[in-house]
Short mmCIF file of C-alpha atoms in Angstrom, two decimals:
data_model
loop_
_atom_site.label_atom_id
_atom_site.label_comp_id
_atom_site.label_asym_id
_atom_site.label_seq_id
_atom_site.Cartn_x
_atom_site.Cartn_y
_atom_site.Cartn_z
CA MET Y 571 4.07 93.84 93.45
CA LEU Y 572 4.57 97.58 93.07
CA LYS Y 573 7.69 97.77 90.91
CA ILE Y 574 9.68 101.00 91.19
CA GLU Y 575 10.16 102.47 87.72
CA ALA Y 576 11.73 105.90 88.12
CA ILE Y 577 13.21 108.31 90.66
CA GLU Y 578 12.82 112.10 90.50
CA ILE Y 579 15.04 114.53 92.39
CA VAL Y 580 14.11 118.21 92.72
CA GLY Y 581 16.09 120.87 94.54
CA LEU Y 582 13.65 123.54 95.69
CA ASP Y 583 14.74 127.13 95.12
CA LEU Y 584 12.70 128.38 98.08
CA VAL Y 585 14.19 130.58 100.77
CA PRO Y 586 12.77 129.74 104.23
CA LYS Y 587 10.66 132.60 105.60
CA ARG Y 588 12.47 132.57 108.93
CA ARG Y 589 16.27 132.46 109.10
CA ARG Y 590 17.15 130.68 112.30
CA LYS Y 591 20.02 130.97 114.75
CA MET Y 592 20.99 128.86 117.75
CA ALA Y 593 23.71 128.88 120.38
CA THR Y 594 26.27 127.17 118.13
CA GLY Y 595 25.69 129.65 115.28
CA ALA Y 596 23.31 130.64 112.52
CA TYR Y 597 21.94 128.11 110.04
CA VAL Y 598 23.48 128.62 106.60
CA TYR Y 599 21.17 129.93 103.87
CA SER Y 600 21.97 131.15 100.37
CA ASP Y 601 20.07 133.64 98.30
CA LYS Y 602 17.85 132.38 95.50
CA GLY Y 603 19.73 130.25 93.02
CA GLY Y 604 22.02 128.65 95.61
CA TRP Y 605 21.92 125.24 97.29
CA ALA Y 606 22.56 126.15 100.93
CA GLY Y 607 19.54 125.87 103.19
CA ARG Y 608 17.32 124.36 100.50
CA SER Y 609 14.95 121.41 100.68
CA VAL Y 610 15.28 118.41 98.37
CA LEU Y 611 12.27 116.57 96.97
CA CYS Y 612 12.48 112.91 96.04
CA GLY Y 613 9.73 111.30 93.97
CA ILE Y 614 9.39 107.53 93.49
CA ARG Y 615 7.23 106.32 90.58
CA ALA Y 616 5.57 102.90 90.36
CA GLY Y 617 2.40 101.55 88.84
CA GLY Y 618 1.17 104.92 87.62
CA LEU Y 619 1.58 106.44 91.07
CA ILE Y 620 4.21 108.71 92.61
CA GLY Y 621 5.18 109.16 96.26
CA TRP Y 622 7.04 112.21 97.52
CA GLY Y 623 9.50 112.89 100.31
CA GLU Y 624 11.13 116.18 101.28
CA VAL Y 625 13.84 117.17 103.74
CA ARG Y 626 15.83 120.32 104.35
CA PRO Y 627 19.24 119.24 105.71
CA ILE Y 628 20.28 121.10 108.86
CA ASN Y 629 24.05 121.40 108.72
CA PRO Y 630 24.80 121.85 112.43
CA PHE Y 631 23.28 118.38 112.92
CA THR Y 632 24.53 116.39 109.92
CA SER Y 633 27.25 116.79 107.30
CA GLU Y 634 24.73 116.63 104.45
CA THR Y 635 23.80 119.46 102.11
CA ALA Y 636 21.15 119.76 99.43
CA ALA Y 637 23.86 119.20 96.81
CA SER Y 638 25.15 116.05 98.52
CA MET Y 639 21.60 114.73 98.90
CA PHE Y 640 21.07 115.13 95.16
CA SER Y 641 24.27 113.21 94.42
CA ASN Y 642 23.54 110.51 97.01
CA ILE Y 643 20.17 109.72 95.45
CA ARG Y 644 21.30 109.93 91.84
CA ASP Y 645 24.59 108.05 92.10
CA PHE Y 646 24.07 105.56 94.92
CA TYR Y 647 20.47 105.04 95.99
CA ALA Y 648 18.43 105.34 92.77
CA PRO Y 649 20.21 102.35 91.12
CA ILE Y 650 19.21 100.23 94.13
CA LEU Y 651 15.60 101.41 94.07
CA ILE Y 652 14.85 100.82 90.38
CA GLY Y 653 13.09 97.49 89.87
CA ARG Y 654 12.43 96.83 93.57
CA ASN Y 655 9.03 96.19 95.10
CA ALA Y 656 8.01 99.42 96.85
CA PHE Y 657 6.12 97.41 99.47
CA ASP Y 658 9.45 96.04 100.79
CA ILE Y 659 10.30 99.22 102.69
CA GLU Y 660 12.41 97.62 105.43
CA SER Y 661 14.42 95.56 102.93
CA ILE Y 662 15.01 98.63 100.76
CA LEU Y 663 16.24 100.72 103.70
CA GLY Y 664 18.65 97.94 104.65
CA ALA Y 665 20.00 97.86 101.11
CA LEU Y 666 20.55 101.63 101.17
CA ASP Y 667 22.47 101.30 104.44
CA SER Y 668 24.70 98.63 102.89
CA ARG Y 669 25.44 100.62 99.74
CA LEU Y 670 26.17 104.02 101.34
CA PRO Y 671 25.93 104.23 105.15
CA GLY Y 672 24.94 107.39 106.97
CA ASN Y 673 23.26 110.24 105.08
CA PRO Y 674 20.06 110.20 107.16
CA ALA Y 675 18.56 113.31 105.53
CA THR Y 676 18.89 111.72 102.09
CA LYS Y 677 17.41 108.44 103.27
CA SER Y 678 14.55 110.31 104.91
CA THR Y 679 13.35 111.64 101.56
CA ILE Y 680 13.35 108.09 100.17
CA ASP Y 681 11.66 106.65 103.27
CA MET Y 682 8.91 109.31 103.12
CA ALA Y 683 8.42 108.80 99.40
CA LEU Y 684 8.08 105.03 99.86
CA HIS Y 685 5.49 105.45 102.62
CA ASP Y 686 3.60 107.98 100.52
CA LEU Y 687 3.71 105.71 97.45
CA VAL Y 688 2.60 102.57 99.31
CA GLY Y 689 -0.08 104.52 101.14
CA ARG Y 690 -1.45 105.74 97.81
CA ALA Y 691 -1.38 102.22 96.38
CA LEU Y 692 -3.31 100.86 99.37
CA ASN Y 693 -5.46 103.99 99.73
CA VAL Y 694 -4.46 104.43 103.38
CA PRO Y 695 -2.66 107.28 105.21
CA ALA Y 696 1.00 106.82 106.08
CA TYR Y 697 0.33 106.44 109.81
CA VAL Y 698 -1.53 103.18 109.08
CA LEU Y 699 1.73 101.77 107.70
CA LEU Y 700 3.40 102.67 111.02
CA GLY Y 701 0.90 100.76 113.13
CA GLY Y 702 -2.16 102.98 113.09
CA ALA Y 703 -3.28 106.07 114.97
CA CYS Y 704 -2.83 106.38 118.74
CA ARG Y 705 -4.26 109.90 118.90
CA THR Y 706 -6.65 112.23 117.08
CA GLU Y 707 -5.00 115.49 118.17
CA ILE Y 708 -1.34 116.58 118.16
CA PRO Y 709 -0.19 119.41 120.46
CA LEU Y 710 1.99 121.89 118.58
CA GLU Y 711 5.13 123.64 119.73
CA TRP Y 712 7.33 126.33 118.22
CA SER Y 713 11.07 126.89 118.49
CA ILE Y 714 12.12 130.52 118.96
CA SER Y 715 15.36 131.49 117.21
CA LEU Y 716 18.17 132.86 119.37
CA ASP Y 717 18.09 136.66 119.24
CA ASP Y 718 17.70 139.77 121.37
CA GLU Y 719 14.94 139.94 123.98
CA LYS Y 720 12.55 142.13 122.00
CA THR Y 721 12.72 139.92 118.91
CA MET Y 722 12.30 136.65 120.81
CA VAL Y 723 9.36 137.92 122.89
CA ALA Y 724 7.64 139.29 119.77
CA GLU Y 725 8.02 135.96 117.94
CA ALA Y 726 6.65 134.02 120.92
CA LEU Y 727 3.56 136.22 121.14
CA ASP Y 728 3.05 136.08 117.37
CA VAL Y 729 3.17 132.29 116.99
CA VAL Y 730 0.90 131.65 119.97
CA SER Y 731 -1.63 134.09 118.56
CA ARG Y 732 -1.31 132.95 114.94
CA TYR Y 733 -0.96 129.17 115.27
CA GLY Y 734 -2.38 128.36 118.70
CA VAL Y 735 0.76 126.54 119.85
CA LYS Y 736 0.69 125.34 123.45
CA THR Y 737 4.47 125.08 123.95
CA VAL Y 738 7.13 127.63 123.03
CA CYS Y 739 10.77 126.52 123.12
CA ILE Y 740 13.40 129.23 123.41
CA LYS Y 741 16.97 128.82 122.25
CA VAL Y 742 19.43 129.55 125.08
CA GLY Y 743 23.20 129.81 125.41
CA PRO Y 744 26.09 130.12 124.85
CA LEU Y 745 27.23 130.85 128.38
CA ASP Y 746 28.68 134.27 127.48
CA ARG Y 747 25.10 135.58 127.21
CA GLY Y 748 25.24 135.81 130.99
CA GLU Y 749 21.86 136.57 132.58
CA THR Y 750 20.20 137.30 129.23
CA ASP Y 751 18.60 133.87 128.95
CA TYR Y 752 17.11 134.15 132.43
CA ARG Y 753 15.62 137.55 131.65
CA ILE Y 754 14.18 136.47 128.32
CA ALA Y 755 12.69 133.30 129.80
CA ALA Y 756 11.05 135.27 132.61
CA THR Y 757 9.66 137.88 130.21
CA ILE Y 758 8.21 135.31 127.82
CA GLN Y 759 6.68 133.35 130.71
CA LYS Y 760 5.05 136.54 131.98
CA GLU Y 761 3.81 137.67 128.56
CA LEU Y 762 2.37 134.28 127.53
CA GLY Y 763 0.83 133.43 130.88
CA PRO Y 764 0.45 130.07 132.63
CA ALA Y 765 -1.62 128.45 129.84
CA ILE Y 766 1.45 128.24 127.56
CA GLN Y 767 4.34 125.93 128.43
CA LEU Y 768 7.95 127.05 128.02
CA GLY Y 769 10.78 124.81 126.88
CA ALA Y 770 14.49 125.65 126.58
CA ASP Y 771 17.08 124.30 124.13
CA ALA Y 772 20.78 124.86 124.83
CA ASN Y 773 22.02 122.96 121.77
CA THR Y 774 24.95 121.41 123.72
CA THR Y 775 26.43 124.72 124.98
CA PHE Y 776 26.02 124.47 128.79
CA ASP Y 777 28.17 122.74 131.36
CA VAL Y 778 26.77 120.68 134.23
CA ASN Y 779 26.73 123.39 136.91
CA ASN Y 780 25.22 126.09 134.70
CA ALA Y 781 22.63 123.67 133.32
CA ILE Y 782 21.50 122.73 136.84
CA ARG Y 783 21.33 126.40 137.86
CA PHE Y 784 19.35 127.36 134.76
CA ALA Y 785 16.84 124.51 135.04
CA ASN Y 786 16.25 125.00 138.75
CA THR Y 787 15.92 128.78 138.43
CA VAL Y 788 13.80 129.06 135.29
CA GLY Y 789 11.90 125.87 136.06
CA GLU Y 790 10.99 126.83 139.63
CA GLY Y 791 7.38 125.95 140.36
CA GLY Y 792 7.05 123.77 137.27
CA ARG Y 793 7.40 126.69 134.84
CA LEU Y 794 9.70 124.82 132.42
CA ALA Y 795 8.24 121.95 130.40
CA TYR Y 796 11.64 120.53 129.39
CA PHE Y 797 15.32 121.35 129.03
CA GLU Y 798 16.75 120.16 125.71
CA GLN Y 799 20.31 118.96 125.15
CA PRO Y 800 22.13 121.07 127.75
CA VAL Y 801 25.57 119.47 127.19
CA PRO Y 802 27.52 118.06 124.22
CA ALA Y 803 26.07 114.98 122.54
CA SER Y 804 28.65 112.49 123.79
CA GLN Y 805 28.47 113.61 127.43
CA LEU Y 806 25.62 111.32 128.47
CA GLN Y 807 27.01 110.83 131.98
CA ASP Y 808 26.96 114.61 132.47
CA MET Y 809 23.40 114.72 131.18
CA LYS Y 810 22.46 112.10 133.76
CA ARG Y 811 24.13 114.18 136.50
CA ILE Y 812 21.98 117.13 135.45
CA ARG Y 813 18.86 114.98 135.29
CA ASP Y 814 19.49 113.67 138.80
CA ARG Y 815 19.65 117.20 140.23
CA ILE Y 816 16.69 118.91 138.59
CA THR Y 817 12.94 118.36 138.38
CA VAL Y 818 12.64 119.53 134.78
CA PRO Y 819 12.49 116.72 132.15
CA ILE Y 820 15.63 116.42 130.03
CA MET Y 821 15.20 116.01 126.27
CA ALA Y 822 17.97 114.38 124.23
CA ASP Y 823 18.32 115.77 120.70
CA GLU Y 824 21.88 115.90 119.37
CA SER Y 825 22.56 112.76 121.42
CA VAL Y 826 20.04 110.58 119.60
CA TYR Y 827 20.44 109.76 115.92
CA SER Y 828 19.85 106.03 115.93
CA THR Y 829 18.33 103.10 117.81
CA GLN Y 830 21.81 102.40 119.20
CA ASP Y 831 21.92 105.94 120.60
CA ALA Y 832 18.47 105.47 122.10
CA HIS Y 833 19.52 102.23 123.81
CA GLN Y 834 22.59 103.93 125.30
CA ILE Y 835 20.56 106.87 126.63
CA VAL Y 836 18.10 104.46 128.24
CA GLN Y 837 20.86 102.36 129.82
CA ILE Y 838 22.59 105.40 131.32
CA GLY Y 839 19.34 107.13 132.31
CA ALA Y 840 20.43 110.34 130.61
CA ALA Y 841 17.06 111.69 129.45
CA ASP Y 842 13.29 111.69 129.90
CA VAL Y 843 12.40 112.50 126.28
CA LEU Y 844 13.94 111.51 122.94
CA ALA Y 845 13.72 114.02 120.08
CA LEU Y 846 12.88 112.45 116.72
CA LYS Y 847 14.04 114.38 113.66
CA PHE Y 848 14.02 112.85 110.21
CA TYR Y 849 17.25 114.47 109.03
CA LYS Y 850 19.01 112.81 111.98
CA CYS Y 851 17.48 109.33 112.12
CA GLY Y 852 16.66 108.57 108.48
CA GLY Y 853 12.89 108.77 108.09
CA LEU Y 854 9.55 107.56 109.39
CA ARG Y 855 10.53 103.93 109.88
CA ARG Y 856 13.69 104.58 111.89
CA ALA Y 857 12.05 107.35 113.92
CA ARG Y 858 9.26 104.94 114.80
CA ASP Y 859 11.89 102.39 115.92
CA ILE Y 860 13.40 104.95 118.32
CA ALA Y 861 9.93 105.84 119.60
CA VAL Y 862 9.29 102.16 120.38
CA ILE Y 863 12.48 102.07 122.46
CA ALA Y 864 11.39 105.21 124.29
CA ASN Y 865 7.97 103.74 124.99
CA ALA Y 866 9.41 100.46 126.25
CA ALA Y 867 11.68 102.36 128.66
CA GLY Y 868 8.94 104.63 129.97
CA LEU Y 869 10.30 107.68 128.15
CA ARG Y 870 8.45 110.06 125.88
CA ALA Y 871 9.13 110.95 122.25
CA ASN Y 872 9.05 114.39 120.66
CA CYS Y 873 8.41 114.56 116.90
CA ALA Y 874 9.98 117.53 115.18
CA GLY Y 875 9.13 118.49 111.61
CA THR Y 876 10.91 121.33 109.85
CA ALA Y 877 7.89 123.38 108.82
CA ASN Y 878 10.16 126.33 108.02
CA GLY Y 879 10.61 125.63 104.32
CA SER Y 880 10.01 121.87 104.25
CA TYR Y 881 6.27 121.29 104.41
CA ILE Y 882 6.16 117.64 103.33
CA GLU Y 883 8.58 116.90 106.16
CA ALA Y 884 6.19 118.57 108.61
CA ILE Y 885 3.24 116.59 107.24
CA ALA Y 886 5.23 113.35 107.56
CA ALA Y 887 5.99 114.29 111.17
CA SER Y 888 2.27 114.57 111.86
CA HIS Y 889 1.78 110.98 110.65
CA LEU Y 890 4.65 109.85 112.87
CA CYS Y 891 3.11 111.69 115.83
CA ALA Y 892 -0.24 110.06 115.23
CA SER Y 893 1.35 106.60 115.46
CA ILE Y 894 3.22 107.17 118.75
CA ALA Y 895 1.65 106.47 122.12
CA SER Y 896 4.40 107.91 124.35
CA MET Y 897 4.43 111.61 123.42
#
């Protein structure tokens, strides 16, 4: 037994290097000393060991903030954790769900910390606890913040040169940008060349007709690797209509938070790829559950870690990626 003895909560006063913006608005950040846009660290101590988890809540996706995460752990989840056997990860996560439902970003920090702690106790990497490695290499991609053409092209060229990413995803929309998204996509495709794949993320801001036009125009000749969440999260039938009329794979992001969401997407046939993000689904274990559903349905999974200011989260994502066959 690995009895949990103490919980540590640390709000990191680190400002992300890149301040991001998408079609539905800019992410909220505060200056140093504030809570907005900050990561939260959760440490779980047991048997002379400590495991760590870290998540930066993304407010356009969940209602959580760094301040609420701190309160959730301190007031609701820590009392459940103390005295439990850290090896009983699934049982613990179920107990957290019963005590205070929702709050996936908060639960992600606990889930990560438990996997880290148990991995340390057994002297194995976290991906072993998820079923073992299915791959030895993980292709990297980078999301380009919504901005003017010059800024977006410069960032794309910089990250490909600096980090060797093979896929660059550009934020697109809202519709009042007119032809701007088409021009930026064409310029980035030309500047990066055919060796680099281009993805596009509308963050729910397109309608069916404009989504079909964009995917078929920008994706002509296989030049678009995927089109992410073109329509609002609940409009799965519209997403299927788009999918039926384009050759570009559709990725569901805002539409998939849970295994129930994944089942519904599969039943409707609304997407080709499911995006796994810890602050949406609740951690490694639940993300792995969604990936299993994707694999069983012949879909792919995309693992997204928030490397911009939340490095433990990005490392955890690499362990999740290693354990998934259907990427």
